[in-house]
CSV table of C-alpha atoms in Angstrom, one decimal:
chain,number,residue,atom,x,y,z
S,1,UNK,CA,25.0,-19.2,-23.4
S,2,UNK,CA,26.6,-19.6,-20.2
S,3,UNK,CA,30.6,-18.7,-19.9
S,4,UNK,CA,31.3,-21.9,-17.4
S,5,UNK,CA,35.1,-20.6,-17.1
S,6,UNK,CA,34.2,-17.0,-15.7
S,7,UNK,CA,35.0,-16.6,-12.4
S,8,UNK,CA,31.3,-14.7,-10.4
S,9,UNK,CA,31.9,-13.9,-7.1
S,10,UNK,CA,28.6,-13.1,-4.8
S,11,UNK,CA,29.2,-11.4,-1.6
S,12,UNK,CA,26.4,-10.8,0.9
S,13,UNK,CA,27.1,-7.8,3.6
S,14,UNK,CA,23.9,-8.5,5.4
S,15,UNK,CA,26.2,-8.1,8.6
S,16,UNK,CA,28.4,-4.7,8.1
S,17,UNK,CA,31.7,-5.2,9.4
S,18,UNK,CA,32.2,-5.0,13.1
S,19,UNK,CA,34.0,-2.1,13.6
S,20,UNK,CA,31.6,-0.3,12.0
S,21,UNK,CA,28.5,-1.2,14.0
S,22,UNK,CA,30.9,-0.9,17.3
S,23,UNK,CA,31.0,2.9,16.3
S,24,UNK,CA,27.3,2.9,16.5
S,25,UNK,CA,27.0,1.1,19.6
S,26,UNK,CA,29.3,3.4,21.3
S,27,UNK,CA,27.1,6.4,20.3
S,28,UNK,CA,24.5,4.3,22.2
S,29,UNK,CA,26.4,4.2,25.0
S,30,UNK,CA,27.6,7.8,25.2
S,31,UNK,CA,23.7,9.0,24.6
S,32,UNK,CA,22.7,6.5,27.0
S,33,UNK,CA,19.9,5.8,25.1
S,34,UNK,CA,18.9,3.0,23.9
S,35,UNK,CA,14.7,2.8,22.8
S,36,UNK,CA,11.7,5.3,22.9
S,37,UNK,CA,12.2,7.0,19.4
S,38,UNK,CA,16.3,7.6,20.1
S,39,UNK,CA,18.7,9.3,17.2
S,40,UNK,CA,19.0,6.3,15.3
S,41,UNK,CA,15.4,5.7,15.8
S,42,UNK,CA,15.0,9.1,13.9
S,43,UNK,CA,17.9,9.0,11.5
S,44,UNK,CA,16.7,5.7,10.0
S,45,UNK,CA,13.1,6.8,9.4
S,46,UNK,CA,14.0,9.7,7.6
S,47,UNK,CA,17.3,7.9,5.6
S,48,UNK,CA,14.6,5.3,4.6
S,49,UNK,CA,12.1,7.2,3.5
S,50,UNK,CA,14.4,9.0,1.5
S,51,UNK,CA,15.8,5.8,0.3
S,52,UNK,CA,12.2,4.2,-0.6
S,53,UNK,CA,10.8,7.5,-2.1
S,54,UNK,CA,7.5,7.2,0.2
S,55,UNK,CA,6.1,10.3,2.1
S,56,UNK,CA,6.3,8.7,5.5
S,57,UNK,CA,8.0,6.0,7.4
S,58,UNK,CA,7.2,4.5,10.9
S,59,UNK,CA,9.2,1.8,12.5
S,60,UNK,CA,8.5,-1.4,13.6
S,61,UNK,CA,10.2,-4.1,15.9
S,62,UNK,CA,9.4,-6.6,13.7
S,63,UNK,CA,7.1,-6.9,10.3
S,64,UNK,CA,4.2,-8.7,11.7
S,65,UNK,CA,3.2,-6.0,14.0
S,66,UNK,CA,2.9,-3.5,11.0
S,67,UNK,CA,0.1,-5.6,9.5
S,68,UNK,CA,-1.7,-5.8,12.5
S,69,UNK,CA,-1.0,-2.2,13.9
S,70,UNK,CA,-2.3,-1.3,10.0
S,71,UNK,CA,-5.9,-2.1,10.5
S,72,UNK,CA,-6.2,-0.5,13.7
S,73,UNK,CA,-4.1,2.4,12.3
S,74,UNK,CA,-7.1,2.6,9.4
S,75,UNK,CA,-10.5,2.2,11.7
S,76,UNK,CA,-11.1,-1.0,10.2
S,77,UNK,CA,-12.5,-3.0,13.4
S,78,UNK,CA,-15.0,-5.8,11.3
S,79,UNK,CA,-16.0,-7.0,8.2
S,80,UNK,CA,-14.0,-9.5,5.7
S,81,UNK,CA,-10.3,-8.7,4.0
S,82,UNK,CA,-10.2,-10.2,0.6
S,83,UNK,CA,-6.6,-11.7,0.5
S,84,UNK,CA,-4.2,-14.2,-1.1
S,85,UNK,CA,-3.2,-17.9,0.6
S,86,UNK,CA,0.0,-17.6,-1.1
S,87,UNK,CA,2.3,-15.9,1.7
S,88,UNK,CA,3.8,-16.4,4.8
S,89,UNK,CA,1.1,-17.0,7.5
S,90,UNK,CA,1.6,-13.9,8.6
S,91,UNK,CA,-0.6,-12.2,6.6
S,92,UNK,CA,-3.3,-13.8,7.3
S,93,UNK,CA,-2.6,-13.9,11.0
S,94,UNK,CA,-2.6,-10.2,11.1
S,95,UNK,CA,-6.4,-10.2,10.0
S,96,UNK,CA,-7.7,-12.7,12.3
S,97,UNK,CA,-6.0,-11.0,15.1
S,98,UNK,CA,-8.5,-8.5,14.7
S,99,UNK,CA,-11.1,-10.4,14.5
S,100,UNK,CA,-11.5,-10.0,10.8
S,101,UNK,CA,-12.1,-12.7,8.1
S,102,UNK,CA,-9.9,-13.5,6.1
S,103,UNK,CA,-11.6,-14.4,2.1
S,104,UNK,CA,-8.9,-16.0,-0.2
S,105,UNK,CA,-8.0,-15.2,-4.2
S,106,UNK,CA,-6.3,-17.1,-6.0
S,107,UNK,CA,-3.0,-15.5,-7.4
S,108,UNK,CA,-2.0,-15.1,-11.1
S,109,UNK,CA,1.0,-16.8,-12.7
S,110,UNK,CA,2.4,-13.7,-13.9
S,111,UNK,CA,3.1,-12.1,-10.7
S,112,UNK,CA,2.3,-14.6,-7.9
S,113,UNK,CA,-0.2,-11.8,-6.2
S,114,UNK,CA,-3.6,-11.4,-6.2
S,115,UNK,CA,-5.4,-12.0,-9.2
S,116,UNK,CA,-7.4,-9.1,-9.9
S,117,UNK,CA,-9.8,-10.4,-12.4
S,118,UNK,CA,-11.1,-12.5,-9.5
S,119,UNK,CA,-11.5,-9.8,-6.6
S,120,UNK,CA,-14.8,-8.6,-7.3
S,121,UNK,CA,-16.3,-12.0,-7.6
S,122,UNK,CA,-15.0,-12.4,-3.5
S,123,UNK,CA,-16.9,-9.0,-2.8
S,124,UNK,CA,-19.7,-9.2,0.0
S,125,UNK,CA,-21.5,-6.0,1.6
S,126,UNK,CA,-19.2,-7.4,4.7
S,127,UNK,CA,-15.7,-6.4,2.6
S,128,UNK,CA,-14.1,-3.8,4.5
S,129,UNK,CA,-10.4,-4.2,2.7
S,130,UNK,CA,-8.0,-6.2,0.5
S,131,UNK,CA,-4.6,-7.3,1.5
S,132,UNK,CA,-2.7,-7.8,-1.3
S,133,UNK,CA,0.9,-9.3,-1.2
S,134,UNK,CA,4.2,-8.4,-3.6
S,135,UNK,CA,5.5,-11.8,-3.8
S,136,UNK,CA,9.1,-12.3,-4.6
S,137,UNK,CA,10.1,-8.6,-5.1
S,138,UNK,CA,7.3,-8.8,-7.8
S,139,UNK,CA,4.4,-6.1,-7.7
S,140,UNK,CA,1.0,-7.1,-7.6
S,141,UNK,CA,-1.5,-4.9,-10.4
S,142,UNK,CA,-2.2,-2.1,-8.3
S,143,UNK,CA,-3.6,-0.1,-10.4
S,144,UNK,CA,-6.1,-2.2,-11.4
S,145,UNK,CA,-6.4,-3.4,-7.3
S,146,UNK,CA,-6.6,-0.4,-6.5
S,147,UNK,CA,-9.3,1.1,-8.8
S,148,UNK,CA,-11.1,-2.0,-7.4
S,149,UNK,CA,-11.3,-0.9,-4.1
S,150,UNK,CA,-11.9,3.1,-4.9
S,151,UNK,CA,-15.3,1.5,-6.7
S,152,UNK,CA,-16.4,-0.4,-3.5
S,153,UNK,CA,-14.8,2.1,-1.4
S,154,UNK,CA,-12.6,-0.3,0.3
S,155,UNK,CA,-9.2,0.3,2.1
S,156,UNK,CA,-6.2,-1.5,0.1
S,157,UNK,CA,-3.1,-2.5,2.9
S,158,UNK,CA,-0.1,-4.0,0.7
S,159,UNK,CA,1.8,-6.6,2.3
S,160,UNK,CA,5.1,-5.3,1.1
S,161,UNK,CA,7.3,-7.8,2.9
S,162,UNK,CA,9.5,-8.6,-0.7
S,163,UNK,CA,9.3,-5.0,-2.1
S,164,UNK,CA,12.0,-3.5,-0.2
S,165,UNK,CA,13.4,-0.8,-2.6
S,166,UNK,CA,10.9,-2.3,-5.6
S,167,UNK,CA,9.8,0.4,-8.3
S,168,UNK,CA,6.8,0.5,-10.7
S,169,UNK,CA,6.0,3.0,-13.6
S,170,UNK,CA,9.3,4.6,-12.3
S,171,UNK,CA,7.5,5.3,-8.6
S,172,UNK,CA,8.6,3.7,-5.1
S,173,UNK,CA,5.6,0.3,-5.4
S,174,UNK,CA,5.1,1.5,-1.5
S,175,UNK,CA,2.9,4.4,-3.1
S,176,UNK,CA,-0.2,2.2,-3.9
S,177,UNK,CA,-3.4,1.8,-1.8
S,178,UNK,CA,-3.3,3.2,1.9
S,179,UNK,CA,-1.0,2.0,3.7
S,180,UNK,CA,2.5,-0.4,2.7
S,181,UNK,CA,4.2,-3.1,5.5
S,182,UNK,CA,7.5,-4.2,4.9
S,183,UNK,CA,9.6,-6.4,6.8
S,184,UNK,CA,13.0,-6.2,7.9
S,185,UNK,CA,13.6,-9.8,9.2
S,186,UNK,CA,17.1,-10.8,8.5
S,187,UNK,CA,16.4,-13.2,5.6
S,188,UNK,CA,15.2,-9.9,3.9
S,189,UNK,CA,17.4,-8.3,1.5
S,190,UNK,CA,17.7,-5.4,3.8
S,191,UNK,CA,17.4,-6.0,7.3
S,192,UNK,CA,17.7,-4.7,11.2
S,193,UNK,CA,18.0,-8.1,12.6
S,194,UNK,CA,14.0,-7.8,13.1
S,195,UNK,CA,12.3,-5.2,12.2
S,196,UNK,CA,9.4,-3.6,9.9
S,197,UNK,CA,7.9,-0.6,9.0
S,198,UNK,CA,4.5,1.1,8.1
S,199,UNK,CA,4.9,3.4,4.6
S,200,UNK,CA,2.2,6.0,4.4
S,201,UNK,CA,0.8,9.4,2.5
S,202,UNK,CA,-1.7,10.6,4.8
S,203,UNK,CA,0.6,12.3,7.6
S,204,UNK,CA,-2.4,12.1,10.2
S,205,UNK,CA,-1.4,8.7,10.4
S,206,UNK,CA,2.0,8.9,11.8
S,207,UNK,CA,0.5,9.9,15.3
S,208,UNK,CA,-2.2,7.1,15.0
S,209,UNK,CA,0.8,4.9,14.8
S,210,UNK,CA,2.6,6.3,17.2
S,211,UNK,CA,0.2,6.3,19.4
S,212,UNK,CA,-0.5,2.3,19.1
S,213,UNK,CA,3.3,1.4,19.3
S,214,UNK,CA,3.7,3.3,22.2
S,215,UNK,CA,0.9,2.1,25.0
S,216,UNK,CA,-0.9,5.5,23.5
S,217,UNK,CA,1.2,7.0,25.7
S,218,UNK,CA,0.9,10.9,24.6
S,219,UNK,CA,2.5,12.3,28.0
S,220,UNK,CA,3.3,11.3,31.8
S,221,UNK,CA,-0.1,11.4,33.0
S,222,UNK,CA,-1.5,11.3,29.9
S,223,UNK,CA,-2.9,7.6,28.0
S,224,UNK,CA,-5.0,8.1,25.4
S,225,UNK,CA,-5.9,4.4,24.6
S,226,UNK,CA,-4.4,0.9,25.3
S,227,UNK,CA,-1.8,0.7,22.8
S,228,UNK,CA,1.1,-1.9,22.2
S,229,UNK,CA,4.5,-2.0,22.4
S,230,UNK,CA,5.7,-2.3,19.3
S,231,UNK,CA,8.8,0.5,18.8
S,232,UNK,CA,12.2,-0.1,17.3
S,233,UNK,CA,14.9,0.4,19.7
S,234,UNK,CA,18.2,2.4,19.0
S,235,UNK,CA,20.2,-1.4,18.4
S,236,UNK,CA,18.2,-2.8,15.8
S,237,UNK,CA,18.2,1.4,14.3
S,238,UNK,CA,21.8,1.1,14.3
S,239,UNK,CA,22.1,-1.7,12.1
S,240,UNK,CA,19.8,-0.4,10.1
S,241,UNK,CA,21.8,2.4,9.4
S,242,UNK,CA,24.6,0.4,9.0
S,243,UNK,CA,22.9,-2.2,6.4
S,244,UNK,CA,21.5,1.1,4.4
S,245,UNK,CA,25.1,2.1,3.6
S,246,UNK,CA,25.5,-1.4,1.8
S,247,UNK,CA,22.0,-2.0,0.6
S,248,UNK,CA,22.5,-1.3,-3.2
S,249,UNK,CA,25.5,-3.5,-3.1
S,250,UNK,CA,23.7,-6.3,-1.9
S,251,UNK,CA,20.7,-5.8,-4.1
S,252,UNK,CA,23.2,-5.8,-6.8
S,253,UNK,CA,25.0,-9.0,-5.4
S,254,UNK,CA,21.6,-10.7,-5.3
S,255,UNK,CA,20.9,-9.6,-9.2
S,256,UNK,CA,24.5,-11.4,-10.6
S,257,UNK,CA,23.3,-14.0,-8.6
S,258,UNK,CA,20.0,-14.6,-10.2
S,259,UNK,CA,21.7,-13.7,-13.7
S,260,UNK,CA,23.9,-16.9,-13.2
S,261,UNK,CA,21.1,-19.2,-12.3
């Protein structure tokens, strides 16, 4: 039963207070610095992988570019990705960008992701992958998605968009299958005005990623491949940082909030 006379108050501190981000912009100024894998740049990756309890963290200015960059990242140049129609178009943009197919599974009421039960059935000897999507903050069935994939020996890429901060079995939901995306748009829950990021466990791949965010630019004279532009710069880093301090408030916010409805 519902207590209609008590008083809930939901804040949001998606934008930290002003002075606070002036202090970072000033320390933008002063390094006169302000992209190319700056402080902030740095400080943020490591604060968040801390935060998410993943093994490595590459940013992202935005958190379309992460799916994309993710298949490249991977090797995976052909074939068909075994994916879900329930998500922002996004997802499936970032397989036909490189020229993959995209094959659609239905989703399961319980979760809104992937139905598992009906991946196999969508398998051809032209699978390379399967997107999966954590809809809503909800986690897919990894485990079972990913024991999938280890029998076909196919690469799993989790569209992590929602997951921000998500656990499952007491273990950061970014852990499963290859390689996580997550987006830090500012409808997100946590956000750097745009942003994304690439969460990983093999550490080979943070060059790789590097590498195709940065032109493959490994020195002055020295361009290993045609990468993209696709770095963070020290603004969007800053707020960021700034968000992070306020992150578990909001989360917390957000919870009373879905408790009263």
């Amino acid at each position: 039963m519902v207590n209609d006379n008590k008083q809930i108050t939901v804040t949001s501190p998606l934008l930290p207070p002003l002075e606070e981000f002036t202090s970072y912009l000033q320390e933008i100024w002063d390094r006169k610095w302000i992209t190319n894998n700056g402080h902030f740049h740095q400080e943020l990756e490591k604060a968040l992988a801390e935060y998410l309890g993943v093994e490595y963290l590459s940013l992202f200015t935005n958190g379309t570019l992460p799916l994309i960059t993710a298949f490249q990242a991977l090797g995976i140049r052909e074939g068909e990705v075994i994916t879900t129609p329930y998500s922002f178009v996004a997802t499936s943009h970032s397989i036909w960008w490189n020229g993959l197919k995209p094959v659609f599974v239905d989703v399961e009421e319980e979760t809104c992701g992937i139905d598992p039960d009906k991946i196999e059935a969508a398998i051809t000897p032209n699978t390379v992958a399967i997107m999966p999507v954590h809809c809503y903050g909800k986690p897919c069935k990894t485990a079972e998605i990913d024991a999938i994939a280890k029998k076909h020996n196919l690469k799993v890429i989790y569209d992590a968009a929602h997951a921000f901060g998500v656990t499952q079995d007491g273990h950061s939901v970014l852990k499963a299958g290859d390689i996580s995306t997550l987006s830090f748009h500012a409808t997100k829950v946590y956000n750097t005005i745009e942003g994304g990021a690439v969460t990983f466990s093999d550490p080979k791949l943070y060059g790789t990623l590097w590498d195709m965010k940065n032109f493959g630019i490994r020195g002055p004279e020295d361009v290993a491949f045609g990468g993209g532009n696709a770095k963070m710069n020290e603004f969007q880093a800053a707020m960021g940082l700034c968000n992070l301090r306020h992150i578990d408030d909001e989360i917390a916010s957000r919870e009373t909030a879905f408790r009263r409805y």
